[in-house]
Amino acid sequence: MIVHLDKEQTRLQRRKLLADNSDIVFVLFHDILKELHKEDKTQLSAVEVFLSARNFARILVSMNEATEGLEDEIGDLEDDADGKNDAMIISIVACAIIKAFAKAHAVSGYDDVMMAILMRWNDHPLFWPMLSGAARKEEERFAENKRNDLLRYELELAADDGKEAVRETVRSFVDIAQNIGSNATTQLLMVLSRFNDCNGHKYQKEVDELYEILKRTRAVLDLEITGNGSSTFNFNDRVSQVVAHADVVEKK
């Protein structure tokens, strides 16, 4: 149930998380999870915690009587954990994932299990730091009138690993753009252009290449306009859905 990754696997999984329905939970908890790891409160990275929490959430969501089986499942989680705080940290993130899942799919019935998780750990010394850390991240983004722009967030994370990691991410954006439509490519270009401007135009070549892809995509799209003026193009690539998703997660 608990996921362990090496550095390269962590990098790859982090990028995959940005194409997942629960990605906003990862974004909001990322800072506090990194802080807990740095302070040796857990040996799990933010990505390992999130993936483990998602596994735990899936188990609970699959159970008809999740509240009844919760204590046993937490016991299993504690048995699997190497660190004394790991089960608690994973449980809290899992609770947030379940909440996000319920909201995204407009389903009810998970309130009891979420409350049971919170009650189970509310006296743990990391309980309030975790909740306040995620809330602070959300409030900061709202106060600064920022979108929860997951693609820009991926660039910022790559920047922590150096210039080559950023260039690799940028190249992946360019590759992605060749398989998606003009609206999504426009969003990619906007994100990359802003990032390029803020970093001394180090990635101008990639911006220009993406712009050329956009022009070609628009040329093709212009031929697909129906008689009533609506486009026949639909998002069908997973990453393009992330781009579209970034527009709707900001205001809730």
CSV table of C-alpha atoms in Angstrom, one decimal:
chain,number,residue,atom,x,y,z
A,1,MET,CA,0.0,0.0,0.0
A,2,ILE,CA,2.9,2.4,0.8
A,3,VAL,CA,4.8,3.4,-2.3
A,4,HIS,CA,8.6,3.8,-2.3
A,5,LEU,CA,10.4,5.4,-5.3
A,6,ASP,CA,13.9,6.3,-6.4
A,7,LYS,CA,14.7,9.8,-7.5
A,8,GLU,CA,14.0,9.3,-11.2
A,9,GLN,CA,10.7,7.4,-10.5
A,10,THR,CA,9.7,10.3,-8.2
A,11,ARG,CA,10.3,12.8,-11.0
A,12,LEU,CA,8.3,10.8,-13.5
A,13,GLN,CA,5.5,10.1,-11.1
A,14,ARG,CA,5.3,13.8,-10.1
A,15,ARG,CA,4.6,14.7,-13.7
A,16,LYS,CA,2.0,12.0,-14.0
A,17,LEU,CA,0.3,13.4,-11.0
A,18,LEU,CA,-0.4,16.6,-12.9
A,19,ALA,CA,-2.6,14.6,-15.2
A,20,ASP,CA,-4.6,13.0,-12.5
A,21,ASN,CA,-8.1,13.9,-11.2
A,22,SER,CA,-6.6,14.3,-7.7
A,23,ASP,CA,-3.8,16.6,-8.8
A,24,ILE,CA,-5.1,19.6,-7.0
A,25,VAL,CA,-4.7,17.7,-3.7
A,26,PHE,CA,-1.1,17.1,-4.5
A,27,VAL,CA,-0.5,20.8,-5.3
A,28,LEU,CA,-2.1,22.0,-2.1
A,29,PHE,CA,-0.3,19.5,0.2
A,30,HIS,CA,3.1,19.6,-1.6
A,31,ASP,CA,4.7,22.3,0.4
A,32,ILE,CA,3.8,21.0,3.8
A,33,LEU,CA,4.8,17.4,2.8
A,34,LYS,CA,8.2,18.7,1.7
A,35,GLU,CA,8.5,20.5,5.0
A,36,LEU,CA,7.7,17.4,7.0
A,37,HIS,CA,10.2,15.4,5.0
A,38,LYS,CA,12.9,18.1,5.5
A,39,GLU,CA,12.2,18.1,9.2
A,40,ASP,CA,12.6,14.3,9.3
A,41,LYS,CA,9.0,13.8,10.4
A,42,THR,CA,8.7,11.3,7.6
A,43,GLN,CA,11.2,9.7,5.2
A,44,LEU,CA,8.6,9.6,2.5
A,45,SER,CA,8.7,12.2,-0.3
A,46,ALA,CA,5.7,14.3,-1.1
A,47,VAL,CA,5.1,12.1,-4.2
A,48,GLU,CA,5.4,8.9,-2.2
A,49,VAL,CA,2.9,10.2,0.4
A,50,PHE,CA,0.4,11.2,-2.3
A,51,LEU,CA,0.6,7.9,-4.2
A,52,SER,CA,0.3,6.0,-0.9
A,53,ALA,CA,-2.6,8.1,0.1
A,54,ARG,CA,-4.3,7.5,-3.2
A,55,ASN,CA,-3.9,3.8,-2.7
A,56,PHE,CA,-5.4,4.1,0.7
A,57,ALA,CA,-8.3,6.3,-0.5
A,58,ARG,CA,-9.1,3.8,-3.3
A,59,ILE,CA,-9.4,1.0,-0.8
A,60,LEU,CA,-11.8,3.0,1.4
A,61,VAL,CA,-13.9,4.2,-1.5
A,62,SER,CA,-14.2,0.6,-2.8
A,63,MET,CA,-15.7,-0.5,0.6
A,64,ASN,CA,-19.5,-0.4,1.2
A,65,GLU,CA,-18.8,-0.1,4.9
A,66,ALA,CA,-15.7,2.0,4.9
A,67,THR,CA,-16.3,3.5,8.4
A,68,GLU,CA,-16.7,0.0,9.9
A,69,GLY,CA,-13.4,-1.2,8.4
A,70,LEU,CA,-11.4,2.0,8.8
A,71,GLU,CA,-9.7,1.2,12.0
A,72,ASP,CA,-8.5,-2.2,10.6
A,73,GLU,CA,-7.3,-0.5,7.5
A,74,ILE,CA,-5.4,2.2,9.5
A,75,GLY,CA,-3.9,-0.7,11.5
A,76,ASP,CA,-2.6,-2.3,8.3
A,77,LEU,CA,-1.3,1.0,7.2
A,78,GLU,CA,0.6,1.4,10.5
A,79,ASP,CA,2.0,-2.1,10.1
A,80,ASP,CA,3.3,-1.2,6.6
A,81,ALA,CA,4.8,2.1,7.6
A,82,ASP,CA,8.5,2.6,8.5
A,83,GLY,CA,8.0,5.9,10.2
A,84,LYS,CA,5.9,6.6,13.3
A,85,ASN,CA,4.1,9.5,11.5
A,86,ASP,CA,3.6,7.9,8.1
A,87,ALA,CA,0.2,6.4,8.7
A,88,MET,CA,-1.2,9.6,10.0
A,89,ILE,CA,0.3,11.7,7.2
A,90,ILE,CA,-1.0,9.3,4.5
A,91,SER,CA,-4.5,9.2,6.1
A,92,ILE,CA,-4.9,12.9,6.1
A,93,VAL,CA,-4.0,13.3,2.5
A,94,ALA,CA,-6.2,10.3,1.7
A,95,CYS,CA,-9.1,12.1,3.4
A,96,ALA,CA,-8.5,15.1,1.1
A,97,ILE,CA,-8.4,12.9,-1.9
A,98,ILE,CA,-11.7,11.3,-1.0
A,99,LYS,CA,-13.2,14.8,-0.5
A,100,ALA,CA,-12.0,15.9,-3.9
A,101,PHE,CA,-13.3,12.7,-5.5
A,102,ALA,CA,-16.7,13.1,-3.9
A,103,LYS,CA,-16.9,16.8,-5.0
A,104,ALA,CA,-15.7,16.1,-8.6
A,105,HIS,CA,-18.2,13.3,-9.1
A,106,ALA,CA,-21.0,14.9,-7.2
A,107,VAL,CA,-21.4,11.8,-5.0
A,108,SER,CA,-22.3,11.7,-1.3
A,109,GLY,CA,-21.8,9.0,1.4
A,110,TYR,CA,-18.2,9.6,2.2
A,111,ASP,CA,-18.7,12.2,4.9
A,112,ASP,CA,-18.7,9.6,7.7
A,113,VAL,CA,-15.5,8.0,6.7
A,114,MET,CA,-13.8,11.4,6.2
A,115,MET,CA,-15.0,12.5,9.7
A,116,ALA,CA,-13.8,9.2,11.2
A,117,ILE,CA,-10.3,9.8,9.7
A,118,LEU,CA,-10.1,13.3,11.1
A,119,MET,CA,-11.4,12.2,14.5
A,120,ARG,CA,-8.9,9.3,14.5
A,121,TRP,CA,-5.9,11.7,14.2
A,122,ASN,CA,-7.1,15.0,15.6
A,123,ASP,CA,-4.8,14.7,18.7
A,124,HIS,CA,-1.7,13.9,16.6
A,125,PRO,CA,0.9,16.8,16.8
A,126,LEU,CA,1.1,17.0,13.0
A,127,PHE,CA,-2.7,17.1,12.5
A,128,TRP,CA,-3.2,20.9,12.5
A,129,PRO,CA,0.2,21.7,10.8
A,130,MET,CA,-0.9,19.5,7.9
A,131,LEU,CA,-4.4,21.0,7.6
A,132,SER,CA,-3.2,24.6,8.1
A,133,GLY,CA,-0.4,24.1,5.6
A,134,ALA,CA,-2.8,22.9,2.8
A,135,ALA,CA,-5.2,25.7,3.7
A,136,ARG,CA,-2.5,28.3,3.6
A,137,LYS,CA,-1.4,27.2,0.2
A,138,GLU,CA,-4.9,27.5,-1.1
A,139,GLU,CA,-5.4,30.9,0.5
A,140,GLU,CA,-2.1,32.2,-0.8
A,141,ARG,CA,-3.0,31.3,-4.4
A,142,PHE,CA,-6.5,32.8,-4.0
A,143,ALA,CA,-5.2,36.0,-2.4
A,144,GLU,CA,-2.7,36.5,-5.2
A,145,ASN,CA,-5.4,35.9,-7.7
A,146,LYS,CA,-3.4,33.0,-9.2
A,147,ARG,CA,-4.8,30.1,-11.1
A,148,ASN,CA,-3.9,26.6,-9.9
A,149,ASP,CA,-1.9,26.3,-13.1
A,150,LEU,CA,-0.6,22.8,-12.9
A,151,LEU,CA,1.6,23.1,-15.9
A,152,ARG,CA,3.4,26.2,-14.5
A,153,TYR,CA,3.7,24.4,-11.2
A,154,GLU,CA,5.5,21.5,-13.0
A,155,LEU,CA,8.0,24.0,-14.5
A,156,GLU,CA,8.6,25.5,-11.1
A,157,LEU,CA,9.3,22.1,-9.6
A,158,ALA,CA,11.6,21.2,-12.5
A,159,ALA,CA,13.5,24.4,-11.8
A,160,ASP,CA,14.5,23.0,-8.4
A,161,ASP,CA,16.4,20.3,-10.3
A,162,GLY,CA,18.3,22.7,-12.5
A,163,LYS,CA,18.3,24.0,-16.1
A,164,GLU,CA,18.5,20.7,-17.8
A,165,ALA,CA,15.4,19.4,-15.9
A,166,VAL,CA,13.5,22.5,-17.0
A,167,ARG,CA,14.6,22.0,-20.6
A,168,GLU,CA,13.5,18.4,-20.5
A,169,THR,CA,10.1,19.5,-19.2
A,170,VAL,CA,9.8,22.1,-21.9
A,171,ARG,CA,10.7,19.6,-24.5
A,172,SER,CA,8.0,17.3,-23.2
A,173,PHE,CA,5.5,20.2,-23.5
A,174,VAL,CA,6.5,20.7,-27.1
A,175,ASP,CA,6.0,17.0,-27.8
A,176,ILE,CA,2.6,17.1,-26.1
A,177,ALA,CA,1.5,20.1,-28.2
A,178,GLN,CA,1.8,18.1,-31.4
A,179,ASN,CA,-1.0,15.8,-30.3
A,180,ILE,CA,-3.5,18.2,-28.9
A,181,GLY,CA,-5.8,21.0,-30.2
A,182,SER,CA,-5.2,24.7,-30.5
A,183,ASN,CA,-7.0,25.7,-27.3
A,184,ALA,CA,-4.8,23.5,-25.2
A,185,THR,CA,-1.7,24.4,-27.2
A,186,THR,CA,-2.5,28.1,-26.6
A,187,GLN,CA,-2.6,27.4,-22.8
A,188,LEU,CA,0.7,25.6,-23.0
A,189,LEU,CA,2.2,28.5,-24.9
A,190,MET,CA,0.9,31.1,-22.4
A,191,VAL,CA,2.4,29.1,-19.5
A,192,LEU,CA,5.7,28.6,-21.2
A,193,SER,CA,6.0,32.2,-22.4
A,194,ARG,CA,5.4,33.6,-18.9
A,195,PHE,CA,8.0,31.2,-17.5
A,196,ASN,CA,10.4,32.1,-20.2
A,197,ASP,CA,10.0,35.8,-19.5
A,198,CYS,CA,10.6,35.3,-15.8
A,199,ASN,CA,13.8,33.3,-16.6
A,200,GLY,CA,15.7,35.6,-18.9
A,201,HIS,CA,14.3,34.1,-22.1
A,202,LYS,CA,16.4,31.0,-21.7
A,203,TYR,CA,13.8,28.9,-23.4
A,204,GLN,CA,12.9,31.2,-26.4
A,205,LYS,CA,13.8,28.5,-28.9
A,206,GLU,CA,11.2,26.2,-27.3
A,207,VAL,CA,8.6,29.0,-27.2
A,208,ASP,CA,9.1,29.7,-30.9
A,209,GLU,CA,8.8,26.0,-31.7
A,210,LEU,CA,5.5,25.8,-29.7
A,211,TYR,CA,4.2,28.9,-31.5
A,212,GLU,CA,4.9,27.2,-34.9
A,213,ILE,CA,3.0,24.1,-33.7
A,214,LEU,CA,0.1,26.4,-32.7
A,215,LYS,CA,0.0,28.1,-36.1
A,216,ARG,CA,-0.1,24.7,-37.8
A,217,THR,CA,-2.8,23.4,-35.5
A,218,ARG,CA,-4.9,26.5,-36.0
A,219,ALA,CA,-4.6,26.1,-39.8
A,220,VAL,CA,-5.9,22.5,-39.6
A,221,LEU,CA,-8.6,23.5,-37.1
A,222,ASP,CA,-9.9,26.2,-39.4
A,223,LEU,CA,-10.8,23.5,-41.9
A,224,GLU,CA,-12.9,21.7,-39.3
A,225,ILE,CA,-15.3,24.4,-38.5
A,226,THR,CA,-18.9,23.3,-39.0
A,227,GLY,CA,-21.6,25.3,-40.7
A,228,ASN,CA,-22.9,26.8,-37.5
A,229,GLY,CA,-19.4,28.1,-36.6
A,230,SER,CA,-18.6,25.5,-33.8
A,231,SER,CA,-15.5,23.4,-33.9
A,232,THR,CA,-15.7,19.7,-34.3
A,233,PHE,CA,-12.5,19.3,-32.3
A,234,ASN,CA,-12.7,17.7,-28.8
A,235,PHE,CA,-10.1,17.2,-26.2
A,236,ASN,CA,-9.2,13.5,-26.2
A,237,ASP,CA,-5.6,13.4,-25.1
A,238,ARG,CA,-5.1,12.9,-21.3
A,239,VAL,CA,-2.6,15.8,-21.1
A,240,SER,CA,-4.8,18.2,-23.0
A,241,GLN,CA,-7.5,17.4,-20.4
A,242,VAL,CA,-5.1,18.6,-17.7
A,243,VAL,CA,-4.7,21.9,-19.6
A,244,ALA,CA,-8.5,22.2,-19.7
A,245,HIS,CA,-8.8,21.1,-16.1
A,246,ALA,CA,-6.4,23.9,-15.0
A,247,ASP,CA,-9.1,26.4,-16.1
A,248,VAL,CA,-11.8,25.0,-13.9
A,249,VAL,CA,-10.0,24.1,-10.7
A,250,GLU,CA,-9.2,27.7,-9.8
A,251,LYS,CA,-12.6,28.9,-8.7
A,252,LYS,CA,-14.6,26.6,-6.4
